[in-house]
Short mmCIF file of C-alpha atoms in Angstrom, two decimals:
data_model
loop_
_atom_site.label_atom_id
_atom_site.label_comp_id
_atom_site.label_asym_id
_atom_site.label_seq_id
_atom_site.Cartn_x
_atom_site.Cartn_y
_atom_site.Cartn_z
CA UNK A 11 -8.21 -9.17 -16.70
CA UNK A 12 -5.51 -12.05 -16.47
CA UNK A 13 -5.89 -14.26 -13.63
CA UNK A 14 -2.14 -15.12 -12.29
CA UNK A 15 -3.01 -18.67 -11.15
CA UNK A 16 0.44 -19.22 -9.33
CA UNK A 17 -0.05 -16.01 -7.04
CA UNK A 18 -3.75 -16.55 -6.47
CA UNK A 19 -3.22 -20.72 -5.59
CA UNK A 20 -0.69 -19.05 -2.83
CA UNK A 21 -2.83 -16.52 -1.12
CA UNK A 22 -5.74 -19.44 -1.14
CA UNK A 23 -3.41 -21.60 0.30
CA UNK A 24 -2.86 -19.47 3.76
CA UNK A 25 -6.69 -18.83 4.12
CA UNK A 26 -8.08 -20.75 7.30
CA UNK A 27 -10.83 -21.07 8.83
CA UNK A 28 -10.59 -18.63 11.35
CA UNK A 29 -8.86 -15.86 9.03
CA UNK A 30 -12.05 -16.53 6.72
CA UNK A 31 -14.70 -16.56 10.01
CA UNK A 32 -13.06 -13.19 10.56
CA UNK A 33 -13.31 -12.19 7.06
CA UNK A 34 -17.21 -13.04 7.13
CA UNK A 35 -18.21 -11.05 10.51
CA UNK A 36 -15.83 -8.03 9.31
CA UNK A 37 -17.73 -8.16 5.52
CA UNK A 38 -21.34 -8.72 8.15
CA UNK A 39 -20.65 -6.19 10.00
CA UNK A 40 -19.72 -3.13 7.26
CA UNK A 41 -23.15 -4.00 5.89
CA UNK A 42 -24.96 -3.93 8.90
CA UNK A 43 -23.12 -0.27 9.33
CA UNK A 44 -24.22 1.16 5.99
CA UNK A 45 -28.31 -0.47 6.87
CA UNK A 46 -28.45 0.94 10.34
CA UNK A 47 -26.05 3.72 9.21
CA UNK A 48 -23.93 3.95 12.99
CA UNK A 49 -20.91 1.91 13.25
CA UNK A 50 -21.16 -1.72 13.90
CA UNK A 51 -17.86 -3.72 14.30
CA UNK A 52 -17.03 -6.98 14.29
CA UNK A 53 -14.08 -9.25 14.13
CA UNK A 54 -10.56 -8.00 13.65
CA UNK A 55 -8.67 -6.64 10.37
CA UNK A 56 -8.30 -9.12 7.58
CA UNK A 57 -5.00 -6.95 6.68
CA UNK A 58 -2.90 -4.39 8.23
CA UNK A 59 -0.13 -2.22 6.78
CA UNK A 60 3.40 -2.21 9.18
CA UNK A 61 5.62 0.30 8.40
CA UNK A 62 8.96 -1.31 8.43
CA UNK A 63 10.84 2.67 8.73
CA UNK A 64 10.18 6.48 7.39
CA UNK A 65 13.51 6.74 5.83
CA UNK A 66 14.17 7.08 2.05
CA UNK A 67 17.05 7.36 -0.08
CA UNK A 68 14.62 9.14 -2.79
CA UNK A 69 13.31 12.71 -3.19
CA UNK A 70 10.14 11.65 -4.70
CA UNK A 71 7.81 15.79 -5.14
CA UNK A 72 4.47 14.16 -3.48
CA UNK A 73 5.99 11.94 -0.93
CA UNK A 74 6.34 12.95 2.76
CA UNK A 75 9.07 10.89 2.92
CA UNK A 76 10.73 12.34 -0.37
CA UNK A 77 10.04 15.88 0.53
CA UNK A 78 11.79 14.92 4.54
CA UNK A 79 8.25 17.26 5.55
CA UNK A 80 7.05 14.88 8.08
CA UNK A 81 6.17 16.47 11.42
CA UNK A 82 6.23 13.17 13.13
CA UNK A 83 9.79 11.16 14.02
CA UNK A 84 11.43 9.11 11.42
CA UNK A 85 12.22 5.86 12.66
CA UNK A 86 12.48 1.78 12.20
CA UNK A 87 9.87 -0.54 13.63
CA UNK A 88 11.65 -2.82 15.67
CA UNK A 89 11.53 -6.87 15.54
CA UNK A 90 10.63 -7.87 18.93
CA UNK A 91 7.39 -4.66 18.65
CA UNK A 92 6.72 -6.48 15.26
CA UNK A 93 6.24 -9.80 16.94
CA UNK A 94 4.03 -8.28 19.37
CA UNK A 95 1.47 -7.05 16.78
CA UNK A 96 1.63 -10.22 14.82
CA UNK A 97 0.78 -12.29 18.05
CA UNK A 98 -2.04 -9.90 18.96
CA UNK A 99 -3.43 -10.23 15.52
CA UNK A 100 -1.66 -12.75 12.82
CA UNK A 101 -4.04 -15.51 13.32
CA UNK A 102 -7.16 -13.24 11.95
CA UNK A 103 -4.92 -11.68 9.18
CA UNK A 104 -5.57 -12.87 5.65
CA UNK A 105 -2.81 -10.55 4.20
CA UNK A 106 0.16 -8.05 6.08
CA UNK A 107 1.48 -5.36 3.82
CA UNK A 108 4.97 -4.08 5.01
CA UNK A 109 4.59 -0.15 3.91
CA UNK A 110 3.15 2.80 4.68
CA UNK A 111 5.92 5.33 4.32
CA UNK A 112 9.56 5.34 3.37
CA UNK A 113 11.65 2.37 1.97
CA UNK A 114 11.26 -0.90 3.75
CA UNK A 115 14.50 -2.25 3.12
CA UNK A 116 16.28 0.36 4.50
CA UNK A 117 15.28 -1.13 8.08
CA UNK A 118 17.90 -3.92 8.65
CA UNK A 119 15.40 -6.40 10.12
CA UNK A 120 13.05 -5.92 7.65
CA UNK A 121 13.16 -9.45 5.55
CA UNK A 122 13.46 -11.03 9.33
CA UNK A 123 10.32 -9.70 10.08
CA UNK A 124 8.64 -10.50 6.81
CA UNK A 125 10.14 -14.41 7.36
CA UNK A 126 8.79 -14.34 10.89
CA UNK A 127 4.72 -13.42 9.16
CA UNK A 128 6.02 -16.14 6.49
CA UNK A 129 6.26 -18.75 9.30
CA UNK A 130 2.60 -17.81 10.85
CA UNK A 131 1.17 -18.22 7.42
CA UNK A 132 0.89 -15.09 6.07
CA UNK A 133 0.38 -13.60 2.74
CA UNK A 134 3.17 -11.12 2.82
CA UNK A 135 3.30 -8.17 0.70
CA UNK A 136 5.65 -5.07 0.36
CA UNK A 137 6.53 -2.34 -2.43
CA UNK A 138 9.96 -1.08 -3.03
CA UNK A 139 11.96 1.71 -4.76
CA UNK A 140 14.06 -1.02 -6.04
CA UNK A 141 17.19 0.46 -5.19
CA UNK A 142 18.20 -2.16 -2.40
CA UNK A 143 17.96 -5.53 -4.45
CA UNK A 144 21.13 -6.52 -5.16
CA UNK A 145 22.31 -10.30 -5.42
CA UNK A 146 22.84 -10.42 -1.55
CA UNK A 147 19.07 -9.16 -0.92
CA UNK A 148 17.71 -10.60 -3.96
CA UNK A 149 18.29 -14.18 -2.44
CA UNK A 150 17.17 -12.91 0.85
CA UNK A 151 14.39 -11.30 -0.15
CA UNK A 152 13.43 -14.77 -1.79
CA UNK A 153 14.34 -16.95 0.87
CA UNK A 154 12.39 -14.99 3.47
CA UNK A 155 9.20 -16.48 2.05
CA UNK A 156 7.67 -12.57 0.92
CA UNK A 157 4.90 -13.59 -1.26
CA UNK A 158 4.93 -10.12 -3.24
CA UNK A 159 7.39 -8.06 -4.26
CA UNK A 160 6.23 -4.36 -6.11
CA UNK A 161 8.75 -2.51 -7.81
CA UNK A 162 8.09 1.13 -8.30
CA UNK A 163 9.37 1.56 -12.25
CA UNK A 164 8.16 5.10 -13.03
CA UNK A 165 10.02 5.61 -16.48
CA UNK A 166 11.78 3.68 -19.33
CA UNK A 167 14.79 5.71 -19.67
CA UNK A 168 16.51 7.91 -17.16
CA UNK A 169 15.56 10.97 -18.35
CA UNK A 170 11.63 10.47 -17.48
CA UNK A 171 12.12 8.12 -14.85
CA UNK A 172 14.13 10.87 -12.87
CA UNK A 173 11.48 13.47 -13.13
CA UNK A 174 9.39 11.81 -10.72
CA UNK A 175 11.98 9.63 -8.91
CA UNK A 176 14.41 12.32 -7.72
CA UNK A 177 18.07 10.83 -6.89
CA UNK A 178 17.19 7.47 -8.80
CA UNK A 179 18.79 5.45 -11.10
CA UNK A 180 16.72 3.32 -13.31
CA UNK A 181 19.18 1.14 -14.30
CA UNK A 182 20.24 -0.11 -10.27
CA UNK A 183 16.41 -1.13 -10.12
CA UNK A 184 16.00 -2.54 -13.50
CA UNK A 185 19.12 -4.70 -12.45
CA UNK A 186 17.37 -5.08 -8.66
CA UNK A 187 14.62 -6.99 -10.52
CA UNK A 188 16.60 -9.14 -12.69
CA UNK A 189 18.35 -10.21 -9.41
CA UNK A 190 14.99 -11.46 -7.91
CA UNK A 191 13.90 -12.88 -11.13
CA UNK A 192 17.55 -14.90 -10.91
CA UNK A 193 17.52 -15.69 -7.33
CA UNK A 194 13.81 -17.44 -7.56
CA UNK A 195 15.05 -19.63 -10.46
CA UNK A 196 18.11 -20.50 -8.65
CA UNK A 197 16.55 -21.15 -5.62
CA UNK A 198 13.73 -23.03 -7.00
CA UNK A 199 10.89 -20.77 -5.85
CA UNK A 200 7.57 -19.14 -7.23
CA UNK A 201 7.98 -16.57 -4.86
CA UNK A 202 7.78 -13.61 -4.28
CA UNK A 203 5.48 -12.46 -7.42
CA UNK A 204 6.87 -9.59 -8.60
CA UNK A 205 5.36 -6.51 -9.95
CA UNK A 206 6.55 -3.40 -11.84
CA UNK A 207 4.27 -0.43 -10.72
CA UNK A 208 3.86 2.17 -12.88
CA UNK A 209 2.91 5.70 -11.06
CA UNK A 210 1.11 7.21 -14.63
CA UNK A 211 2.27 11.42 -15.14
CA UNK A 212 2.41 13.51 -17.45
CA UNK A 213 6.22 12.50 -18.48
CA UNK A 214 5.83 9.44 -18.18
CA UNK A 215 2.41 8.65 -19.69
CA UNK A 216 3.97 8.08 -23.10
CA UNK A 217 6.18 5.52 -21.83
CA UNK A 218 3.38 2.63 -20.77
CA UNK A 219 3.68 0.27 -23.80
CA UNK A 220 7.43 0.57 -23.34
CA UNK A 221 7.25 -0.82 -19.73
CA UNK A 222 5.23 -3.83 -20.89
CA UNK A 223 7.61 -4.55 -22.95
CA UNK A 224 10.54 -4.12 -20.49
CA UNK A 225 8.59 -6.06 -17.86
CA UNK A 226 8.31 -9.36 -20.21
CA UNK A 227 11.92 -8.49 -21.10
CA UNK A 228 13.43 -9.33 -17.86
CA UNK A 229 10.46 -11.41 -16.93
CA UNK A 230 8.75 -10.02 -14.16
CA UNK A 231 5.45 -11.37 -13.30
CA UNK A 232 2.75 -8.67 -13.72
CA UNK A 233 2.74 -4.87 -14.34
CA UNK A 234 0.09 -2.77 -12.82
CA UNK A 235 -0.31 1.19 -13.49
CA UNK A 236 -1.36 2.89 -10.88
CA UNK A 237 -2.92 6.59 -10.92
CA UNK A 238 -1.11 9.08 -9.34
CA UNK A 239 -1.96 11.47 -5.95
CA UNK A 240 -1.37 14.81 -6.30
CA UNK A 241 -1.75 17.78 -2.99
CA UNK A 242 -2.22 21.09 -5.48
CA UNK A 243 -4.67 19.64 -8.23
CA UNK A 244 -7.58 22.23 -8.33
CA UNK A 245 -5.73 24.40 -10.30
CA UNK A 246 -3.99 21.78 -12.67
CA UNK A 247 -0.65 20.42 -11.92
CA UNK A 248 2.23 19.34 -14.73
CA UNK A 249 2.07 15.54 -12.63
CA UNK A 250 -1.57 15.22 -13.94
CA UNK A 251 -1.71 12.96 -16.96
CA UNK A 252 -3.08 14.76 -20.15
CA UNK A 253 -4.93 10.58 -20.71
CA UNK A 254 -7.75 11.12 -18.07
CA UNK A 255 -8.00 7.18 -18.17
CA UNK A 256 -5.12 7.57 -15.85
CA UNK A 257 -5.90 9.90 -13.76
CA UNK A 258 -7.39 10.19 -10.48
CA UNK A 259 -8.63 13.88 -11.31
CA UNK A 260 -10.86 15.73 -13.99
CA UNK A 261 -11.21 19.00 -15.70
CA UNK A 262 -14.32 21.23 -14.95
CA UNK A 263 -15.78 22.99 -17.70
CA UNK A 264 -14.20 26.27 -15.78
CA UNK A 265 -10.84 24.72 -16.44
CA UNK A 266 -9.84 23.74 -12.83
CA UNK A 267 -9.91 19.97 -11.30
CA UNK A 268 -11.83 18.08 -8.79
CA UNK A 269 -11.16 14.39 -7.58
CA UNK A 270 -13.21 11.74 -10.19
CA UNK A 271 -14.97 9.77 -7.05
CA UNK A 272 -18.14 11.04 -5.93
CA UNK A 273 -17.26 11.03 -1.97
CA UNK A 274 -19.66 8.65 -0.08
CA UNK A 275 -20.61 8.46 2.88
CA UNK A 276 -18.95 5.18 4.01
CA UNK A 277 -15.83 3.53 3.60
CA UNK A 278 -14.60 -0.37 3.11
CA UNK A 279 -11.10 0.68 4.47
CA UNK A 280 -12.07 1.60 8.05
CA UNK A 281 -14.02 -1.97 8.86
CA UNK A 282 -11.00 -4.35 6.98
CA UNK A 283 -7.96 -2.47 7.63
CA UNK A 284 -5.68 -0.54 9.03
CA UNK A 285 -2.33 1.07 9.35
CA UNK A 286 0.44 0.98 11.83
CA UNK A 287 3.35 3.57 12.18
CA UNK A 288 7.21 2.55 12.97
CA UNK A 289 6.30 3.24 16.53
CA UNK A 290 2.89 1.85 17.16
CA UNK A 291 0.70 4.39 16.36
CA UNK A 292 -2.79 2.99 14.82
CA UNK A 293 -4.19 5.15 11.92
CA UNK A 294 -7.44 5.01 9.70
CA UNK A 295 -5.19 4.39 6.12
CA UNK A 296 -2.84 5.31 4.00
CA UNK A 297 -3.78 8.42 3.42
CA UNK A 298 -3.10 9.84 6.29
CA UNK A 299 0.68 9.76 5.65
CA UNK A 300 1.71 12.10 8.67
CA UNK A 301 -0.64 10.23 11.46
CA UNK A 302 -2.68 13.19 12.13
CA UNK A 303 -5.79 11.46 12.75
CA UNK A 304 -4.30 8.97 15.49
CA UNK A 305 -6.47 6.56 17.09
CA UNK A 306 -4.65 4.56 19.25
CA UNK A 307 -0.86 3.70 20.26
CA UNK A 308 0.29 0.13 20.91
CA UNK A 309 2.81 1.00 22.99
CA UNK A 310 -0.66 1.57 25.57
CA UNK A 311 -3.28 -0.62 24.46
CA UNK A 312 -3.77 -3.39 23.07
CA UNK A 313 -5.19 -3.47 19.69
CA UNK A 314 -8.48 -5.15 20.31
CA UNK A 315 -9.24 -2.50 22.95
CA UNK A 316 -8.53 0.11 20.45
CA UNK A 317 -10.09 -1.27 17.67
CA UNK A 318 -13.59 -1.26 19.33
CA UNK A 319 -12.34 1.88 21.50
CA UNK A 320 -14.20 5.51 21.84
CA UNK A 321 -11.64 7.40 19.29
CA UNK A 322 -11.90 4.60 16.27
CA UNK A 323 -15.82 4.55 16.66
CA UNK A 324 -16.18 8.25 16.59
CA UNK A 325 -13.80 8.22 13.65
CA UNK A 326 -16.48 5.46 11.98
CA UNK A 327 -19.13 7.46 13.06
CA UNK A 328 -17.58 10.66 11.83
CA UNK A 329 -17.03 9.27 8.54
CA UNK A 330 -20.60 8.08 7.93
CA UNK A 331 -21.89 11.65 8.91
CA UNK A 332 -19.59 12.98 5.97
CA UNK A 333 -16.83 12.09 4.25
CA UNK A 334 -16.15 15.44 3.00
CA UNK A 335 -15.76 16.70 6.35
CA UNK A 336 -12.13 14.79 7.25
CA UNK A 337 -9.39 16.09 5.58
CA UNK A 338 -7.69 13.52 4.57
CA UNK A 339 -10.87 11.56 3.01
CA UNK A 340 -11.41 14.93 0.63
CA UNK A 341 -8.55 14.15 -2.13
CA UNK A 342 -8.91 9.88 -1.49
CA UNK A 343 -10.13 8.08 -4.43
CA UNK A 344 -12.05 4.62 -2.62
CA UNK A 345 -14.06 4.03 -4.81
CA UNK A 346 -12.46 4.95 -7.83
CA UNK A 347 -10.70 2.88 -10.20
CA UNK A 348 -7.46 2.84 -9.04
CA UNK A 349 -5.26 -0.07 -11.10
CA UNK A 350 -4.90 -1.36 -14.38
CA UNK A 351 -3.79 -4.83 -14.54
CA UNK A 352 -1.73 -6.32 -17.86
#
């Protein structure tokens, strides 16, 4: 695994003392959970995930927000709520990641609000369709102080990069990147590290030398493939990658699928982190895309009330009785290995 020395000497650089206090009685108290095996909390997140809107100019088959099949409202989280969670919390928060759902720079405050985390110290982090970088943003984008930038590259020609990336065009991000690349070498900066992101399927899978060599082409920093979540696997699904390296899913000897991860009974995810909608609703993770299992709003309480409140310690608890009995925990893959880094 290479170790990228300029990215790693920046995250170091924002850890305190109290974000690594926090750190330690969050990491205590997970393994006092899994010894006494109820749920034990302590401290606050070390990261949270904001989402900046639900919008999305794609029509990407397994996104909620590419599929428009959201039940809840599609929105923009607003600056002055923004500032409210990062005063509650940024001073315990090792890293923020701005997305959940949708595409973060079609909110129009989003790079303010990623410059006002940049000013508490911050590791900022966000992931992008790529379509929004052009000179204008790439300078902003670099100037807000974002610390990561992860470009979603699913293809090395149009043809395959369009069968997972409905209504893209490869060749606006491909330039999107080269703008950031630009603007940090005008401007002087080693920020933000930038990632291409490779979402592995089946059309695609044939493509992953191709996009190492594309990345050191236009000089990005890093390229990471990532496996790919699929809703209908059990039965197969033409997404699934034929390489089972790469995917999250294998074939039973009676030819259907299950998940590769044997599902434990606890999980890192609901101690360290969490993730907040465009309208202040508190979730367990990312996986739970449509904010069916809500446990607690922000527009009501504050976070530290919710955060050791009734609804997220049954949720804890629930989790520890059985994994396999909450929905959205049944097709998750903690646990499993998720990214390969080049």
């Amino acid at each position: 695994m290479r170790i990228y020395f300029a990215d790693a000497f920046n995250f170091l650089r924002k850890l305190t003392l109290r974000r690594a206090w926090n750190a330690a009685k969050v990491l205590a108290s997970y393994f006092v959970t899994r010894l006494l095996r109820r749920p034990v909390q302590w401290g606050l997140p070390v990261t949270i995930s904001v989402e900046p809107t639900t919008a999305c100019n794609l029509r990407c088959p397994e996104c909620p927000s590419g599929l428009r099949s959201f039940t809840r409202p599609t929105g923009n989280l607003r600056k002055d709520f923004f500032r409210q969670i990062i005063k509650e919390l940024g001073e315990e928060l090792i890293y923020l990641i701005f997305y959940f759902q949708g595409e973060p720079y079609i909110n129009p405050d989003f790079l303010n609000m990623v410059e006002h985390a940049d000013r508490q110290g911050i590791y900022t982090i966000t992931s992008t369709n790529g379509h929004f970088l052009n000179k204008e943003n790439a300078r902003k984008t670099v100037a807000s102080g974002l610390d990561r930038l992860i470009v979603s590259v699913d293809g090395t020609t149009q043809e395959v990069y369009e069968n997972y990336r409905k209504a893209g065009n490869l060749e606006t991000v491909l330039q999107g990147a080269r703008n950031v690349i630009a603007a940090k070498r005008e401007m002087g900066s080693s920020t933000p590290h930038v990632i291409f992101q490779f979402l592995v399927v089946r059309p695609n899978e044939h493509q992953i030398p191709e996009i190492y060599r594309l990345a050191k082409e236009i000089g990005v920093d890093e390229v990471r493939l990532k496996t790919a979540q699929v809703y209908d696997y059990e039965q197969g699904n033409p997404l699934i990658p034929l390489n089972e390296r790469y995917s999250r899913y294998a074939q039973q000897e009676d030819g259907t699928y299950r998940v590769k991860n044997q599902l434990l009974n606890h999980c890192w995810k609901l101690w360290h982190a969490c993730v907040i909608t465009w309208d202040g609703l508190v979730v367990p993770c990312c996986f739970d895309k449509d904010a069916q299992h809500q446990l607690g709003d922000l527009k009501q309480t504050s976070f530290a009330e919710l955060w050791q409140g009734e609804d997220y310690q049954q949720f804890r608890a629930q989790l520890l009785r059985g994994r396999d009995q909450i929905d959205i925990c049944t097709n998750c893959t903690e646990g499993c290995k998720v990214w390969e880094k080049a």
